[in-house]
Amino acid sequence: LLDNVGKDWLRCYGSQENQTPNIDHLCYTGMKFRNFYLTPVCSTTRTMLLTGRYPFRTGWHTHHDSAIYGGGYLDWRKEVTFARVLRDAGYRTCISGKWQINDLFDPAQADALTRHGFAEHCIWPEAKPGLPAHKKRYWDPYVIENGKRIDTAGEFGPDVFTDFSIDFIKRNRDRPFLLYQSAILTHIPVTTTPLTPDENASPREKFAGMLRYADHLIGRLVKTLDETGLRDNTLVFIATDNGTDTGTDQGMPQSLGGRRHGRVSEEGIYSLTERGINMPLILICPGWIAAGCQSDSLLFAADILPTLADLADADFPAALTIDGLSFASVIRDNHDESWRRPWTFTQYADQRAVRDDRFKLYSSGRMLD
């Protein structure tokens, strides 16, 4: 799950940028979804993705980084994540990367990751201003590995998390596992990477380098699946959590603006425009999915949990309302014919949007063809 980058930067979705050769190749060897809807900002998307529930149902409809702001957090007594569902079905579970929807420095939430179903973790826990972990995600990152802070002096955070993920895959190659690679790239502030070390590069150049490095790390993970003999029977989801951040001059390539797709200035993050909420979703599994499949199924983030449960033959609590629907049949059949829901929905704060194959209606009354 990449952080803060939309279709406007992925060549396999029409961009003229060329920063994602691994993702693009994987897209052409798997299944590409054209209509995967999220919320337009990270914490609300991640909560919907983890729980399979609408934002208004969980209360996570407006951005709230509980590790920074305190207050509400993802409560394991009220919500069930896909990690818990698969853990209870016998999967070894792991999260590697970013976690922001619990304050792990609060003693009452210190074991939140275990409570949410992750048997192992290697994460950057965002923290309140003034604490050592605050914003320390990239160089010399603040990292907690299975409950203990580790020494990361001189290291690049995304490498630390990917190394842990690769080790997790190798250690669990002989059993079912779920790895949630909750990437910290490409969230601002823009930064250098081991492959693009120029401190004087422009913000746009730095962002491009960050995306290229995220792509490089995905390549490392897939190579590990090849080396361990797991590639053909491991389902890999590649997705992002919201549109590209407009806080720098990353901008939208001209090829996706103006003439073909509307205004170049259309916002990404925090916006219910297509650039903010209609995000990439690519599925790869050579043993199940034929190369070059494409889907127009109207999906949204809440569909992930029931799909994983379906594929893993796992149960979730019957008393819990799950709003998503499984699209496992689309994956198994390699086409859309089994998909029956004719609409998709998303929300940010008090703004809502619903669309069918042709129309998109906003809660303001605005309608688009």
mmCIF file of N, CA, C and O in Angstrom, residues 269-356:
data_model
loop_
_atom_site.group_PDB
_atom_site.id
_atom_site.type_symbol
_atom_site.label_atom_id
_atom_site.label_comp_id
_atom_site.label_asym_id
_atom_site.label_seq_id
_atom_site.Cartn_x
_atom_site.Cartn_y
_atom_site.Cartn_z
ATOM 1 N N ILE A 269 -5.155 14.863 -3.074
ATOM 2 C CA ILE A 269 -5.393 14.581 -1.674
ATOM 3 C C ILE A 269 -6.464 15.515 -1.100
ATOM 4 O O ILE A 269 -6.567 16.671 -1.479
ATOM 5 N N TYR A 270 -7.301 14.992 -0.210
ATOM 6 C CA TYR A 270 -8.407 15.689 0.453
ATOM 7 C C TYR A 270 -9.570 16.039 -0.486
ATOM 8 O O TYR A 270 -10.506 16.701 -0.073
ATOM 9 N N SER A 271 -9.531 15.592 -1.710
ATOM 10 C CA SER A 271 -10.567 15.963 -2.671
ATOM 11 C C SER A 271 -11.342 14.733 -3.128
ATOM 12 O O SER A 271 -10.754 13.668 -3.370
ATOM 13 N N LEU A 272 -12.663 14.873 -3.273
ATOM 14 C CA LEU A 272 -13.481 13.783 -3.788
ATOM 15 C C LEU A 272 -13.554 13.779 -5.312
ATOM 16 O O LEU A 272 -14.396 13.096 -5.893
ATOM 17 N N THR A 273 -12.662 14.513 -5.964
ATOM 18 C CA THR A 273 -12.518 14.378 -7.411
ATOM 19 C C THR A 273 -11.900 13.008 -7.707
ATOM 20 O O THR A 273 -11.371 12.333 -6.820
ATOM 21 N N GLU A 274 -11.949 12.598 -8.971
ATOM 22 C CA GLU A 274 -11.387 11.288 -9.332
ATOM 23 C C GLU A 274 -9.911 11.186 -8.968
ATOM 24 O O GLU A 274 -9.429 10.124 -8.595
ATOM 25 N N ARG A 275 -9.184 12.278 -9.078
ATOM 26 C CA ARG A 275 -7.748 12.246 -8.758
ATOM 27 C C ARG A 275 -7.493 12.023 -7.271
ATOM 28 O O ARG A 275 -6.407 11.628 -6.873
ATOM 29 N N GLY A 276 -8.501 12.283 -6.448
ATOM 30 C CA GLY A 276 -8.320 12.087 -5.018
ATOM 31 C C GLY A 276 -8.742 10.724 -4.532
ATOM 32 O O GLY A 276 -8.238 10.243 -3.507
ATOM 33 N N ILE A 277 -9.687 10.057 -5.247
ATOM 34 C CA ILE A 277 -10.305 8.857 -4.688
ATOM 35 C C ILE A 277 -10.302 7.624 -5.589
ATOM 36 O O ILE A 277 -10.487 6.513 -5.098
ATOM 37 N N ASN A 278 -10.107 7.770 -6.894
ATOM 38 C CA ASN A 278 -10.093 6.609 -7.792
ATOM 39 C C ASN A 278 -8.640 6.206 -8.001
ATOM 40 O O ASN A 278 -7.925 6.809 -8.800
ATOM 41 N N MET A 279 -8.219 5.179 -7.269
ATOM 42 C CA MET A 279 -6.801 4.872 -7.147
ATOM 43 C C MET A 279 -6.413 3.557 -7.823
ATOM 44 O O MET A 279 -7.266 2.717 -8.116
ATOM 45 N N PRO A 280 -5.131 3.374 -8.044
ATOM 46 C CA PRO A 280 -4.664 2.118 -8.638
ATOM 47 C C PRO A 280 -4.953 0.916 -7.741
ATOM 48 O O PRO A 280 -4.868 1.003 -6.512
ATOM 49 N N LEU A 281 -5.286 -0.173 -8.355
ATOM 50 C CA LEU A 281 -5.325 -1.478 -7.697
ATOM 51 C C LEU A 281 -4.885 -2.510 -8.721
ATOM 52 O O LEU A 281 -5.489 -2.633 -9.792
ATOM 53 N N ILE A 282 -3.817 -3.211 -8.401
ATOM 54 C CA ILE A 282 -3.240 -4.224 -9.283
ATOM 55 C C ILE A 282 -3.098 -5.517 -8.485
ATOM 56 O O ILE A 282 -2.601 -5.490 -7.354
ATOM 57 N N LEU A 283 -3.537 -6.635 -9.060
ATOM 58 C CA LEU A 283 -3.407 -7.935 -8.419
ATOM 59 C C LEU A 283 -2.572 -8.853 -9.296
ATOM 60 O O LEU A 283 -2.808 -8.945 -10.509
ATOM 61 N N ILE A 284 -1.608 -9.519 -8.665
ATOM 62 C CA ILE A 284 -0.707 -10.405 -9.390
ATOM 63 C C ILE A 284 -0.647 -11.741 -8.669
ATOM 64 O O ILE A 284 -0.434 -11.790 -7.455
ATOM 65 N N CYS A 285 -0.846 -12.809 -9.418
ATOM 66 C CA CYS A 285 -0.652 -14.165 -8.911
ATOM 67 C C CYS A 285 -0.598 -15.083 -10.123
ATOM 68 O O CYS A 285 -1.646 -15.501 -10.629
ATOM 69 N N PRO A 286 0.593 -15.375 -10.642
ATOM 70 C CA PRO A 286 0.701 -16.112 -11.908
ATOM 71 C C PRO A 286 -0.046 -17.440 -11.920
ATOM 72 O O PRO A 286 -0.516 -17.872 -12.980
ATOM 73 N N GLY A 287 -0.193 -18.087 -10.754
ATOM 74 C CA GLY A 287 -0.890 -19.357 -10.719
ATOM 75 C C GLY A 287 -2.398 -19.229 -10.794
ATOM 76 O O GLY A 287 -3.095 -20.220 -11.034
ATOM 77 N N TRP A 288 -2.929 -18.025 -10.573
ATOM 78 C CA TRP A 288 -4.379 -17.809 -10.556
ATOM 79 C C TRP A 288 -4.842 -16.834 -11.634
ATOM 80 O O TRP A 288 -5.933 -16.984 -12.167
ATOM 81 N N ILE A 289 -4.049 -15.802 -11.881
ATOM 82 C CA ILE A 289 -4.508 -14.674 -12.695
ATOM 83 C C ILE A 289 -3.740 -14.647 -14.009
ATOM 84 O O ILE A 289 -2.507 -14.632 -14.025
ATOM 85 N N ALA A 290 -4.461 -14.626 -15.110
ATOM 86 C CA ALA A 290 -3.836 -14.564 -16.428
ATOM 87 C C ALA A 290 -3.259 -13.176 -16.671
ATOM 88 O O ALA A 290 -3.771 -12.171 -16.164
ATOM 89 N N ALA A 291 -2.214 -13.105 -17.456
ATOM 90 C CA ALA A 291 -1.599 -11.824 -17.777
ATOM 91 C C ALA A 291 -2.549 -10.962 -18.591
ATOM 92 O O ALA A 291 -3.315 -11.461 -19.422
ATOM 93 N N GLY A 292 -2.509 -9.657 -18.318
ATOM 94 C CA GLY A 292 -3.245 -8.706 -19.135
ATOM 95 C C GLY A 292 -4.712 -8.574 -18.820
ATOM 96 O O GLY A 292 -5.450 -7.961 -19.602
ATOM 97 N N CYS A 293 -5.184 -9.097 -17.680
ATOM 98 C CA CYS A 293 -6.591 -8.934 -17.322
ATOM 99 C C CYS A 293 -6.864 -7.499 -16.889
ATOM 100 O O CYS A 293 -6.014 -6.859 -16.274
ATOM 101 N N GLN A 294 -8.055 -7.018 -17.209
ATOM 102 C CA GLN A 294 -8.470 -5.693 -16.759
ATOM 103 C C GLN A 294 -9.911 -5.756 -16.275
ATOM 104 O O GLN A 294 -10.712 -6.540 -16.799
ATOM 105 N N SER A 295 -10.211 -4.956 -15.256
ATOM 106 C CA SER A 295 -11.542 -4.993 -14.663
ATOM 107 C C SER A 295 -12.105 -3.595 -14.512
ATOM 108 O O SER A 295 -11.391 -2.667 -14.100
ATOM 109 N N ASP A 296 -13.393 -3.446 -14.816
ATOM 110 C CA ASP A 296 -14.111 -2.194 -14.581
ATOM 111 C C ASP A 296 -15.072 -2.309 -13.394
ATOM 112 O O ASP A 296 -15.922 -1.439 -13.200
ATOM 113 N N SER A 297 -14.955 -3.383 -12.609
ATOM 114 C CA SER A 297 -15.817 -3.544 -11.438
ATOM 115 C C SER A 297 -15.719 -2.321 -10.543
ATOM 116 O O SER A 297 -14.631 -1.788 -10.313
ATOM 117 N N LEU A 298 -16.858 -1.864 -10.026
ATOM 118 C CA LEU A 298 -16.890 -0.689 -9.151
ATOM 119 C C LEU A 298 -16.615 -1.142 -7.721
ATOM 120 O O LEU A 298 -17.504 -1.612 -7.016
ATOM 121 N N LEU A 299 -15.355 -0.995 -7.315
ATOM 122 C CA LEU A 299 -14.897 -1.463 -6.009
ATOM 123 C C LEU A 299 -14.607 -0.287 -5.094
ATOM 124 O O LEU A 299 -14.447 0.844 -5.541
ATOM 125 N N PHE A 300 -14.502 -0.564 -3.793
ATOM 126 C CA PHE A 300 -13.974 0.434 -2.870
ATOM 127 C C PHE A 300 -13.233 -0.271 -1.742
ATOM 128 O O PHE A 300 -13.265 -1.503 -1.637
ATOM 129 N N ALA A 301 -12.529 0.502 -0.926
ATOM 130 C CA ALA A 301 -11.560 -0.068 0.014
ATOM 131 C C ALA A 301 -12.174 -1.091 0.950
ATOM 132 O O ALA A 301 -11.507 -2.047 1.362
ATOM 133 N N ALA A 302 -13.435 -0.912 1.319
ATOM 134 C CA ALA A 302 -14.082 -1.845 2.238
ATOM 135 C C ALA A 302 -14.217 -3.244 1.645
ATOM 136 O O ALA A 302 -14.470 -4.206 2.385
ATOM 137 N N ASP A 303 -14.052 -3.388 0.334
ATOM 138 C CA ASP A 303 -14.171 -4.701 -0.293
ATOM 139 C C ASP A 303 -12.965 -5.599 -0.010
ATOM 140 O O ASP A 303 -13.037 -6.814 -0.242
ATOM 141 N N ILE A 304 -11.862 -5.029 0.452
ATOM 142 C CA ILE A 304 -10.648 -5.820 0.641
ATOM 143 C C ILE A 304 -10.832 -6.882 1.725
ATOM 144 O O ILE A 304 -10.482 -8.055 1.538
ATOM 145 N N LEU A 305 -11.371 -6.503 2.899
ATOM 146 C CA LEU A 305 -11.497 -7.472 3.993
ATOM 147 C C LEU A 305 -12.357 -8.671 3.591
ATOM 148 O O LEU A 305 -11.911 -9.821 3.753
ATOM 149 N N PRO A 306 -13.578 -8.504 3.088
ATOM 150 C CA PRO A 306 -14.357 -9.688 2.722
ATOM 151 C C PRO A 306 -13.725 -10.497 1.600
ATOM 152 O O PRO A 306 -13.900 -11.718 1.542
ATOM 153 N N THR A 307 -12.973 -9.845 0.716
ATOM 154 C CA THR A 307 -12.286 -10.576 -0.346
ATOM 155 C C THR A 307 -11.199 -11.463 0.225
ATOM 156 O O THR A 307 -11.067 -12.640 -0.144
ATOM 157 N N LEU A 308 -10.396 -10.919 1.144
ATOM 158 C CA LEU A 308 -9.356 -11.724 1.787
ATOM 159 C C LEU A 308 -9.972 -12.877 2.566
ATOM 160 O O LEU A 308 -9.458 -14.008 2.539
ATOM 161 N N ALA A 309 -11.057 -12.596 3.276
ATOM 162 C CA ALA A 309 -11.720 -13.653 4.039
ATOM 163 C C ALA A 309 -12.226 -14.753 3.108
ATOM 164 O O ALA A 309 -12.105 -15.952 3.409
ATOM 165 N N ASP A 310 -12.791 -14.362 1.980
ATOM 166 C CA ASP A 310 -13.290 -15.315 0.998
ATOM 167 C C ASP A 310 -12.157 -16.177 0.459
ATOM 168 O O ASP A 310 -12.241 -17.423 0.436
ATOM 169 N N LEU A 311 -11.083 -15.545 0.048
ATOM 170 C CA LEU A 311 -9.956 -16.275 -0.525
ATOM 171 C C LEU A 311 -9.299 -17.206 0.485
ATOM 172 O O LEU A 311 -8.788 -18.270 0.130
ATOM 173 N N ALA A 312 -9.310 -16.806 1.767
ATOM 174 C CA ALA A 312 -8.669 -17.596 2.815
ATOM 175 C C ALA A 312 -9.624 -18.561 3.502
ATOM 176 O O ALA A 312 -9.223 -19.255 4.443
ATOM 177 N N ASP A 313 -10.870 -18.580 3.037
ATOM 178 C CA ASP A 313 -11.896 -19.408 3.670
ATOM 179 C C ASP A 313 -11.978 -19.108 5.168
ATOM 180 O O ASP A 313 -12.010 -20.000 6.013
ATOM 181 N N ALA A 314 -12.004 -17.825 5.479
ATOM 182 C CA ALA A 314 -11.997 -17.357 6.867
ATOM 183 C C ALA A 314 -13.340 -16.733 7.207
ATOM 184 O O ALA A 314 -14.060 -16.238 6.338
ATOM 185 N N ASP A 315 -13.677 -16.754 8.490
ATOM 186 C CA ASP A 315 -14.914 -16.168 8.979
ATOM 187 C C ASP A 315 -14.641 -14.862 9.698
ATOM 188 O O ASP A 315 -13.567 -14.668 10.260
ATOM 189 N N PHE A 316 -15.618 -13.949 9.674
ATOM 190 C CA PHE A 316 -15.552 -12.779 10.546
ATOM 191 C C PHE A 316 -16.817 -12.749 11.391
ATOM 192 O O PHE A 316 -17.805 -13.419 11.066
ATOM 193 N N PRO A 317 -16.783 -12.022 12.518
ATOM 194 C CA PRO A 317 -17.906 -12.073 13.459
ATOM 195 C C PRO A 317 -19.245 -11.785 12.795
ATOM 196 O O PRO A 317 -19.406 -10.770 12.121
ATOM 197 N N ALA A 318 -20.207 -12.676 12.995
ATOM 198 C CA ALA A 318 -21.505 -12.539 12.335
ATOM 199 C C ALA A 318 -22.244 -11.292 12.785
ATOM 200 O O ALA A 318 -23.037 -10.722 12.022
ATOM 201 N N ALA A 319 -21.991 -10.843 14.016
ATOM 202 C CA ALA A 319 -22.710 -9.680 14.542
ATOM 203 C C ALA A 319 -22.164 -8.366 14.009
ATOM 204 O O ALA A 319 -22.768 -7.311 14.199
ATOM 205 N N LEU A 320 -21.016 -8.405 13.329
ATOM 206 C CA LEU A 320 -20.372 -7.190 12.842
ATOM 207 C C LEU A 320 -20.858 -6.873 11.429
ATOM 208 O O LEU A 320 -20.811 -7.729 10.536
ATOM 209 N N THR A 321 -21.314 -5.650 11.228
ATOM 210 C CA THR A 321 -21.757 -5.233 9.899
ATOM 211 C C THR A 321 -20.550 -4.945 9.019
ATOM 212 O O THR A 321 -19.758 -4.050 9.309
ATOM 213 N N ILE A 322 -20.390 -5.712 7.966
ATOM 214 C CA ILE A 322 -19.333 -5.496 6.980
ATOM 215 C C ILE A 322 -19.978 -4.899 5.732
ATOM 216 O O ILE A 322 -20.902 -5.486 5.156
ATOM 217 N N ASP A 323 -19.503 -3.737 5.321
ATOM 218 C CA ASP A 323 -20.111 -3.027 4.198
ATOM 219 C C ASP A 323 -19.524 -3.423 2.856
ATOM 220 O O ASP A 323 -20.169 -3.259 1.819
ATOM 221 N N GLY A 324 -18.285 -3.911 2.867
ATOM 222 C CA GLY A 324 -17.678 -4.333 1.623
ATOM 223 C C GLY A 324 -18.232 -5.652 1.131
ATOM 224 O O GLY A 324 -18.867 -6.405 1.882
ATOM 225 N N LEU A 325 -17.997 -5.939 -0.141
ATOM 226 C CA LEU A 325 -18.374 -7.209 -0.758
ATOM 227 C C LEU A 325 -17.128 -7.885 -1.306
ATOM 228 O O LEU A 325 -16.198 -7.221 -1.781
ATOM 229 N N SER A 326 -17.107 -9.192 -1.255
ATOM 230 C CA SER A 326 -15.984 -9.930 -1.819
ATOM 231 C C SER A 326 -15.992 -9.849 -3.343
ATOM 232 O O SER A 326 -17.021 -10.076 -3.979
ATOM 233 N N PHE A 327 -14.834 -9.545 -3.908
ATOM 234 C CA PHE A 327 -14.685 -9.643 -5.363
ATOM 235 C C PHE A 327 -13.747 -10.797 -5.726
ATOM 236 O O PHE A 327 -13.106 -10.809 -6.777
ATOM 237 N N ALA A 328 -13.716 -11.815 -4.847
ATOM 238 C CA ALA A 328 -12.864 -12.976 -5.094
ATOM 239 C C ALA A 328 -13.234 -13.684 -6.397
ATOM 240 O O ALA A 328 -12.364 -14.218 -7.096
ATOM 241 N N SER A 329 -14.525 -13.690 -6.756
ATOM 242 C CA SER A 329 -14.930 -14.359 -7.993
ATOM 243 C C SER A 329 -14.364 -13.654 -9.221
ATOM 244 O O SER A 329 -14.050 -14.296 -10.229
ATOM 245 N N VAL A 330 -14.226 -12.329 -9.137
ATOM 246 C CA VAL A 330 -13.614 -11.582 -10.244
ATOM 247 C C VAL A 330 -12.164 -12.026 -10.417
ATOM 248 O O VAL A 330 -11.664 -12.177 -11.539
ATOM 249 N N ILE A 331 -11.487 -12.247 -9.274
ATOM 250 C CA ILE A 331 -10.091 -12.694 -9.315
ATOM 251 C C ILE A 331 -10.012 -14.119 -9.842
ATOM 252 O O ILE A 331 -9.195 -14.431 -10.724
ATOM 253 N N ARG A 332 -10.872 -14.988 -9.319
ATOM 254 C CA ARG A 332 -10.815 -16.402 -9.726
ATOM 255 C C ARG A 332 -11.175 -16.581 -11.198
ATOM 256 O O ARG A 332 -10.583 -17.396 -11.911
ATOM 257 N N ASP A 333 -12.182 -15.806 -11.662
ATOM 258 C CA ASP A 333 -12.668 -15.974 -13.030
ATOM 259 C C ASP A 333 -11.891 -15.144 -14.049
ATOM 260 O O ASP A 333 -12.045 -15.346 -15.256
ATOM 261 N N ASN A 334 -11.096 -14.176 -13.557
ATOM 262 C CA ASN A 334 -10.323 -13.292 -14.433
ATOM 263 C C ASN A 334 -11.207 -12.407 -15.304
ATOM 264 O O ASN A 334 -10.807 -11.987 -16.399
ATOM 265 N N HIS A 335 -12.435 -12.120 -14.861
ATOM 266 C CA HIS A 335 -13.303 -11.209 -15.582
ATOM 267 C C HIS A 335 -14.392 -10.703 -14.640
ATOM 268 O O HIS A 335 -14.510 -11.157 -13.496
ATOM 269 N N ASP A 336 -15.198 -9.755 -15.132
ATOM 270 C CA ASP A 336 -16.160 -9.025 -14.296
ATOM 271 C C ASP A 336 -17.564 -9.634 -14.266
ATOM 272 O O ASP A 336 -18.445 -9.108 -13.601
ATOM 273 N N GLU A 337 -17.800 -10.686 -14.974
ATOM 274 C CA GLU A 337 -19.177 -11.129 -15.203
ATOM 275 C C GLU A 337 -19.922 -11.483 -13.914
ATOM 276 O O GLU A 337 -21.140 -11.394 -13.843
ATOM 277 N N SER A 338 -19.193 -11.871 -12.873
ATOM 278 C CA SER A 338 -19.845 -12.252 -11.622
ATOM 279 C C SER A 338 -20.145 -11.054 -10.725
ATOM 280 O O SER A 338 -20.849 -11.196 -9.721
ATOM 281 N N TRP A 339 -19.632 -9.886 -11.089
ATOM 282 C CA TRP A 339 -19.778 -8.713 -10.208
ATOM 283 C C TRP A 339 -21.165 -8.106 -10.376
ATOM 284 O O TRP A 339 -21.573 -7.782 -11.483
ATOM 285 N N ARG A 340 -21.878 -7.938 -9.256
ATOM 286 C CA ARG A 340 -23.267 -7.518 -9.345
ATOM 287 C C ARG A 340 -23.551 -6.143 -8.738
ATOM 288 O O ARG A 340 -24.585 -5.564 -9.023
ATOM 289 N N ARG A 341 -22.686 -5.627 -7.865
ATOM 290 C CA ARG A 341 -22.993 -4.319 -7.271
ATOM 291 C C ARG A 341 -22.793 -3.227 -8.324
ATOM 292 O O ARG A 341 -21.688 -3.057 -8.845
ATOM 293 N N PRO A 342 -23.829 -2.451 -8.628
ATOM 294 C CA PRO A 342 -23.753 -1.501 -9.744
ATOM 295 C C PRO A 342 -23.252 -0.113 -9.359
ATOM 296 O O PRO A 342 -23.345 0.813 -10.154
ATOM 297 N N TRP A 343 -22.730 0.039 -8.143
ATOM 298 C CA TRP A 343 -22.352 1.368 -7.679
ATOM 299 C C TRP A 343 -21.170 1.258 -6.724
ATOM 300 O O TRP A 343 -20.827 0.169 -6.244
ATOM 301 N N THR A 344 -20.561 2.398 -6.430
ATOM 302 C CA THR A 344 -19.531 2.472 -5.388
ATOM 303 C C THR A 344 -19.674 3.803 -4.662
ATOM 304 O O THR A 344 -20.247 4.758 -5.194
ATOM 305 N N PHE A 345 -19.151 3.860 -3.449
ATOM 306 C CA PHE A 345 -19.404 4.996 -2.547
ATOM 307 C C PHE A 345 -18.124 5.390 -1.837
ATOM 308 O O PHE A 345 -17.275 4.553 -1.531
ATOM 309 N N THR A 346 -17.996 6.684 -1.553
ATOM 310 C CA THR A 346 -16.925 7.136 -0.668
ATOM 311 C C THR A 346 -17.373 8.401 0.049
ATOM 312 O O THR A 346 -18.397 9.007 -0.293
ATOM 313 N N GLN A 347 -16.574 8.814 1.020
ATOM 314 C CA GLN A 347 -16.954 9.923 1.891
ATOM 315 C C GLN A 347 -15.700 10.583 2.440
ATOM 316 O O GLN A 347 -14.688 9.922 2.699
ATOM 317 N N TYR A 348 -15.756 11.890 2.616
ATOM 318 C CA TYR A 348 -14.775 12.590 3.444
ATOM 319 C C TYR A 348 -15.505 13.658 4.229
ATOM 320 O O TYR A 348 -16.161 14.526 3.649
ATOM 321 N N ALA A 349 -15.401 13.587 5.570
ATOM 322 C CA ALA A 349 -16.125 14.499 6.463
ATOM 323 C C ALA A 349 -17.611 14.445 6.109
ATOM 324 O O ALA A 349 -18.195 13.371 6.055
ATOM 325 N N ASP A 350 -18.230 15.607 5.832
ATOM 326 C CA ASP A 350 -19.661 15.598 5.530
ATOM 327 C C ASP A 350 -19.931 15.587 4.018
ATOM 328 O O ASP A 350 -21.057 15.789 3.582
ATOM 329 N N GLN A 351 -18.882 15.322 3.230
ATOM 330 C CA GLN A 351 -19.052 15.246 1.781
ATOM 331 C C GLN A 351 -19.068 13.777 1.352
ATOM 332 O O GLN A 351 -18.239 12.990 1.810
ATOM 333 N N ARG A 352 -20.009 13.441 0.495
ATOM 334 C CA ARG A 352 -20.132 12.062 0.041
ATOM 335 C C ARG A 352 -20.257 12.032 -1.481
ATOM 336 O O ARG A 352 -20.697 12.998 -2.094
ATOM 337 N N ALA A 353 -19.877 10.908 -2.047
ATOM 338 C CA ALA A 353 -20.006 10.734 -3.490
ATOM 339 C C ALA A 353 -20.355 9.287 -3.782
ATOM 340 O O ALA A 353 -19.830 8.372 -3.148
ATOM 341 N N VAL A 354 -21.270 9.095 -4.720
ATOM 342 C CA VAL A 354 -21.645 7.761 -5.176
ATOM 343 C C VAL A 354 -21.634 7.768 -6.698
ATOM 344 O O VAL A 354 -21.958 8.786 -7.320
ATOM 345 N N ARG A 355 -21.190 6.662 -7.298
ATOM 346 C CA ARG A 355 -21.219 6.606 -8.755
ATOM 347 C C ARG A 355 -21.647 5.221 -9.216
ATOM 348 O O ARG A 355 -21.469 4.210 -8.523
ATOM 349 N N ASP A 356 -22.251 5.193 -10.423
ATOM 350 C CA ASP A 356 -22.516 3.936 -11.106
ATOM 351 C C ASP A 356 -21.628 3.926 -12.350
ATOM 352 O O ASP A 356 -20.638 4.668 -12.424
#
